[in-house]
mmCIF file of C-alpha atoms in Angstrom:
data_model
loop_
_atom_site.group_PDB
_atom_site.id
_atom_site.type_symbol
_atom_site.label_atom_id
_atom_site.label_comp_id
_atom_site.label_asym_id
_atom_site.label_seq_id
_atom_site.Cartn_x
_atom_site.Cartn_y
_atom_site.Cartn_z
ATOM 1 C CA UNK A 1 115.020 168.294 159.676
ATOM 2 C CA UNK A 2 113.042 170.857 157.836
ATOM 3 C CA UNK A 3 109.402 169.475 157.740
ATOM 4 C CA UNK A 4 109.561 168.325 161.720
ATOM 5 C CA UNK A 5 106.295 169.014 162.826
ATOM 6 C CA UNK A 6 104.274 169.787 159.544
ATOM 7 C CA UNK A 7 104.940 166.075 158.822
ATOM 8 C CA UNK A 8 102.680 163.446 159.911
ATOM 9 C CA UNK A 9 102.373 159.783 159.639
ATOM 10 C CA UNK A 10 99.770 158.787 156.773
ATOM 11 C CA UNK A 11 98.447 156.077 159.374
ATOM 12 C CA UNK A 12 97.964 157.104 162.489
ATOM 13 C CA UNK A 13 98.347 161.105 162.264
ATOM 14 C CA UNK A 14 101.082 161.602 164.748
ATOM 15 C CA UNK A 15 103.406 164.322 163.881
ATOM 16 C CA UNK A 16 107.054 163.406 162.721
ATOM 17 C CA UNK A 17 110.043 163.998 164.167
ATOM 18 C CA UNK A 18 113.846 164.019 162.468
ATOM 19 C CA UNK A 19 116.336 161.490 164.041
ATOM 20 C CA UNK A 20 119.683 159.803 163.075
ATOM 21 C CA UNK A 21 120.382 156.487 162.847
ATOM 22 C CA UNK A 22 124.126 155.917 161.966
ATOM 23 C CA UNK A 23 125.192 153.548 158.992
ATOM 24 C CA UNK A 24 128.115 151.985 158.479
ATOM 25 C CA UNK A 25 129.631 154.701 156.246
ATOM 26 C CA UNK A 26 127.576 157.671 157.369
ATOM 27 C CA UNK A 27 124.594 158.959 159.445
ATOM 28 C CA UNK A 28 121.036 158.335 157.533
ATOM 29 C CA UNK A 29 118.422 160.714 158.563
ATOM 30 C CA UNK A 30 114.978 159.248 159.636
ATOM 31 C CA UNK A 31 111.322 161.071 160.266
ATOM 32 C CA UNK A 32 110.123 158.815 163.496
ATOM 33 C CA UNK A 33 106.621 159.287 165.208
ATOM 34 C CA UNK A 34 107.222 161.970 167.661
ATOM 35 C CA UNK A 35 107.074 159.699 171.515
ATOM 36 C CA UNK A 36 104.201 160.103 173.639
ATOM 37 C CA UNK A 37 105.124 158.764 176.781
ATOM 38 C CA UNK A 38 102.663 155.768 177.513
ATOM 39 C CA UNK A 39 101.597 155.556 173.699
ATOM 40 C CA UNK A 40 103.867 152.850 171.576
ATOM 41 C CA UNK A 41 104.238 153.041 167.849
ATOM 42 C CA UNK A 42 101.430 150.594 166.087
ATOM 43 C CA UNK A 43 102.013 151.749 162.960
ATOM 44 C CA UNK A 44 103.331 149.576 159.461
ATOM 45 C CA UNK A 45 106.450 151.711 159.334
ATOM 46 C CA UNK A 46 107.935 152.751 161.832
ATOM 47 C CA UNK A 47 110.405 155.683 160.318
ATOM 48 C CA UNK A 48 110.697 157.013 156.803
ATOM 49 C CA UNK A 49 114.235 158.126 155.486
ATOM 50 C CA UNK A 50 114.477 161.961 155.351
ATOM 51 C CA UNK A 51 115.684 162.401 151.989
ATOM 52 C CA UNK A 52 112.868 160.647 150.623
ATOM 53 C CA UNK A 53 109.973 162.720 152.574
ATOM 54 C CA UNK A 54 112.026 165.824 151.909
ATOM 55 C CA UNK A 55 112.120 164.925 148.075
ATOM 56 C CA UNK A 56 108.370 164.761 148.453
ATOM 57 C CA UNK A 57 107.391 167.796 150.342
ATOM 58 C CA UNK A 58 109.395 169.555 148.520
ATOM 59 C CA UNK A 59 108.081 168.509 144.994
ATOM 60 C CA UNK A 60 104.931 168.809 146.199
ATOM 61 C CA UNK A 61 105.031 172.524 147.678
ATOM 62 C CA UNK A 62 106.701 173.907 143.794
ATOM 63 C CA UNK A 63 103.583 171.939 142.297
ATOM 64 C CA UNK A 64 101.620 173.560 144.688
ATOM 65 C CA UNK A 65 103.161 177.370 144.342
ATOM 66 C CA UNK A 66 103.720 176.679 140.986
ATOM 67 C CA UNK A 67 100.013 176.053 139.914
ATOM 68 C CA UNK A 68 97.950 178.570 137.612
ATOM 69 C CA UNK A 69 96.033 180.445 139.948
ATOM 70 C CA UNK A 70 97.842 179.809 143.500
ATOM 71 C CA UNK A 71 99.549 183.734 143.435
ATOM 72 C CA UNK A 72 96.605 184.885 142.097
ATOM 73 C CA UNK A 73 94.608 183.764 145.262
ATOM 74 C CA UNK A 74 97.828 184.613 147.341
ATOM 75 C CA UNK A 75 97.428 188.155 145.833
ATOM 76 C CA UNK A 76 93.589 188.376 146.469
ATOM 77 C CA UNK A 77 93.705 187.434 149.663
ATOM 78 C CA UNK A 78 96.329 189.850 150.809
ATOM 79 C CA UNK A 79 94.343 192.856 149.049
ATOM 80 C CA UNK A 80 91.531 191.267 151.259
ATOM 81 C CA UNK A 81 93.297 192.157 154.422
ATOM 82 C CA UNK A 82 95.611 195.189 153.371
ATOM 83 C CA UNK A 83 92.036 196.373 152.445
ATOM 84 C CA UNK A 84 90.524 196.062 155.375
ATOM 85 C CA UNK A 85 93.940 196.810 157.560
ATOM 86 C CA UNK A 86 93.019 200.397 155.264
ATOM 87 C CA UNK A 87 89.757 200.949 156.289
ATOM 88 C CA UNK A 88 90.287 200.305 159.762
ATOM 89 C CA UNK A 89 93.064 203.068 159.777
ATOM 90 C CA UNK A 90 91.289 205.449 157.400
ATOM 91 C CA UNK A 91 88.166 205.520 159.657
ATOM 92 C CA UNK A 92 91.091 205.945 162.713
ATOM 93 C CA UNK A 93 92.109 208.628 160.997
ATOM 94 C CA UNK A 94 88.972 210.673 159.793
ATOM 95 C CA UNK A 95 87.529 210.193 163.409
ATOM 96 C CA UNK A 96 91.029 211.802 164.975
ATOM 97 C CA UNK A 97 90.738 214.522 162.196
ATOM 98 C CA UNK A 98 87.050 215.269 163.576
ATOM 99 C CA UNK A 99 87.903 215.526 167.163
ATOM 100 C CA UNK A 100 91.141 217.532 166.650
ATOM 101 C CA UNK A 101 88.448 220.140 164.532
ATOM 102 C CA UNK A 102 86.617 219.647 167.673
ATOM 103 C CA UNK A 103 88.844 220.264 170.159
ATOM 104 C CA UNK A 104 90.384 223.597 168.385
ATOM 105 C CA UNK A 105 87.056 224.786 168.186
ATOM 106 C CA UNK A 106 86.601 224.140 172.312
ATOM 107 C CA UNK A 107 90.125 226.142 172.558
ATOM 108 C CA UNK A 108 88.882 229.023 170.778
ATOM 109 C CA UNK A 109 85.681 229.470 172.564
ATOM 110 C CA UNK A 110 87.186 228.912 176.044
ATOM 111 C CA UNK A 111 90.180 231.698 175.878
ATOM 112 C CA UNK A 112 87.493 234.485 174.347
ATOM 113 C CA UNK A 113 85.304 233.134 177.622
ATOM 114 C CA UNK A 114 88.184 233.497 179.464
ATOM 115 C CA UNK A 115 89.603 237.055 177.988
ATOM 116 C CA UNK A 116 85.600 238.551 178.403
ATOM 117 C CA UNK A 117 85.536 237.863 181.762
ATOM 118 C CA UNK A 118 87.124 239.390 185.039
ATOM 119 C CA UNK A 119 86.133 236.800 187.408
ATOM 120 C CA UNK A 120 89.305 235.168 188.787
ATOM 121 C CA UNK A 121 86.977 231.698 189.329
ATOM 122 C CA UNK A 122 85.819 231.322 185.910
ATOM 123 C CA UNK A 123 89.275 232.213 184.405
ATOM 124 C CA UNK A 124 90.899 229.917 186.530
ATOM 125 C CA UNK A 125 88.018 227.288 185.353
ATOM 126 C CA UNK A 126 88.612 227.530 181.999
ATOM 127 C CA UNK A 127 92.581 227.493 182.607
ATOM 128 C CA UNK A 128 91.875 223.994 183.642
ATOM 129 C CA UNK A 129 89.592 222.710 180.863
ATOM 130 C CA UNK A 130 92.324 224.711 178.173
ATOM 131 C CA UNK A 131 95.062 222.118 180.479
ATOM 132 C CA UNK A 132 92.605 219.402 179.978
ATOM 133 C CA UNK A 133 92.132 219.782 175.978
ATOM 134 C CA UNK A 134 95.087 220.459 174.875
ATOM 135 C CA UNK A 135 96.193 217.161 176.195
ATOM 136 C CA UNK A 136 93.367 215.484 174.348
ATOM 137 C CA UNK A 137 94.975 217.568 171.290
ATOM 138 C CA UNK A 138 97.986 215.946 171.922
ATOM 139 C CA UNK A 139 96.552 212.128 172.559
ATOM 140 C CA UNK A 140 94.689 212.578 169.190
ATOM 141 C CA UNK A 141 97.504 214.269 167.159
ATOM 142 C CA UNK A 142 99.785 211.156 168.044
ATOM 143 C CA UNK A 143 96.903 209.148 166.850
ATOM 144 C CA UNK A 144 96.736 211.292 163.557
ATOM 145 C CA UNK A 145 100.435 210.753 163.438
ATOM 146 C CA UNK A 146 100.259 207.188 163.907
ATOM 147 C CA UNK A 147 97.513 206.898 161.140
ATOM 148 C CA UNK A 148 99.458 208.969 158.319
ATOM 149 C CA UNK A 149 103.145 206.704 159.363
ATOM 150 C CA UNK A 150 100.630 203.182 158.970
ATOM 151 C CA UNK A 151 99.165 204.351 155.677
ATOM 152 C CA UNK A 152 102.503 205.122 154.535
ATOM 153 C CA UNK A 153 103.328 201.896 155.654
ATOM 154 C CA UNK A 154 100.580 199.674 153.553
ATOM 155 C CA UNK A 155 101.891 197.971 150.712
ATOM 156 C CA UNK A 156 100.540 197.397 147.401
ATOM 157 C CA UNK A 157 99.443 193.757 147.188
ATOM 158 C CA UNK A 158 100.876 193.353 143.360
ATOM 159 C CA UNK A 159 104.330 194.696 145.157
ATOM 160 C CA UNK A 160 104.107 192.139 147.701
ATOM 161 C CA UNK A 161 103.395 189.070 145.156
ATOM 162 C CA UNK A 162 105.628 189.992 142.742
ATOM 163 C CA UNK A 163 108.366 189.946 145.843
ATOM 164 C CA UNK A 164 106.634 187.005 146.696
ATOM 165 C CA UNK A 165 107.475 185.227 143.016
ATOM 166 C CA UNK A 166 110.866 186.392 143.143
ATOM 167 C CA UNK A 167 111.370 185.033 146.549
ATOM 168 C CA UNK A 168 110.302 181.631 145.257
ATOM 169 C CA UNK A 169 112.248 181.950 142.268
ATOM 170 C CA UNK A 170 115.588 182.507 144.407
ATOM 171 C CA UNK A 171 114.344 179.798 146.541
ATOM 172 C CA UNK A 172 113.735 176.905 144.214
ATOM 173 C CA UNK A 173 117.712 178.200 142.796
ATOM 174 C CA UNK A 174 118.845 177.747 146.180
ATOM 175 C CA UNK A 175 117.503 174.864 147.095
ATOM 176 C CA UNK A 176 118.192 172.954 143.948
ATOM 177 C CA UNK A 177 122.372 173.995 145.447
ATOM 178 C CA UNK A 178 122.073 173.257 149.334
ATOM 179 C CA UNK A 179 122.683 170.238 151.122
#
């Protein structure tokens, strides 16, 4: 029973549920008001046959995908988000750039510190803080990583409609074939 649950009864809203009632010669498929323990059925009709909802839904939904216009605003609003997915990550990414920069520049000034001076205190200071940065090197070079694999990984919203057509084209093939 495909559409269980997106269905709903035109009268009283509850959502439908697939059942079987069985015929004479075979089982007929039904959409009946999902129970609600306590709540009885007030409703005109009581169950619709499957095959005729189905027939419905499904002639609707092609109308639907099929309109002028309805992959265009598919397509606009997945540049909407992949565009803003992009943004999110490029500012990720330009921030980790900055504080690796950073953080080099730290490293660099802490071992000439530490190679000008004798005093075993201060060397063993900036031993620690070198410890201490070059893990925060390595927490934001993961992040960098992470960035530059999810860029990589954005895809181009024509790409993804034009899948998206030839999905639907395979589909409405298919279904025309299945039982």
């Amino acid at each position: 029973f495909l559409f269980t649950g997106p269905a709903t009864c035109g009268e009283c809203g509850r959502q439908l549920v697939g059942s079987t009632g069985h015929g004479q010669k075979r089982d007929i498929r039904y959409y009946v008001h999902r129970p609600i323990e306590g709540k009885s059925v007030d409703c005109s009709i009581k169950r619709y046959r499957a095959d005729e909802i189905e027939s419905a839904l499904e002639d609707h939904l092609l109308r639907v995908i099929n309109q002028a216009g309805y992959l265009d605003g598919v397509e606009k609003s997945v540049s909407a988000s992949i565009l803003s997915d992009r943004e999110s990550v490029v500012t990720q990414k330009n921030s980790s750039s900055k504080a690796l920069i950073q953080i080099d520049n730290d490293i660099k000034s802490l071992v000439r510190l530490q190679m000008q001076t004798d005093n075993m205190e201060l060397q063993n200071l900036y031993s620690a803080q070198l410890i201490e940065l070059q893990e925060q090197r390595k927490k934001e070079r993961e992040t960098l990583d992470r960035c530059e694999l999810a860029l990589a990984d954005i895809i181009d919203p024509k790409k993804f409609v034009s899948g998206l057509q030839e999905g639907l084209k395979r589909l409405q093939m298919a279904w025309a074939k299945a039982n």
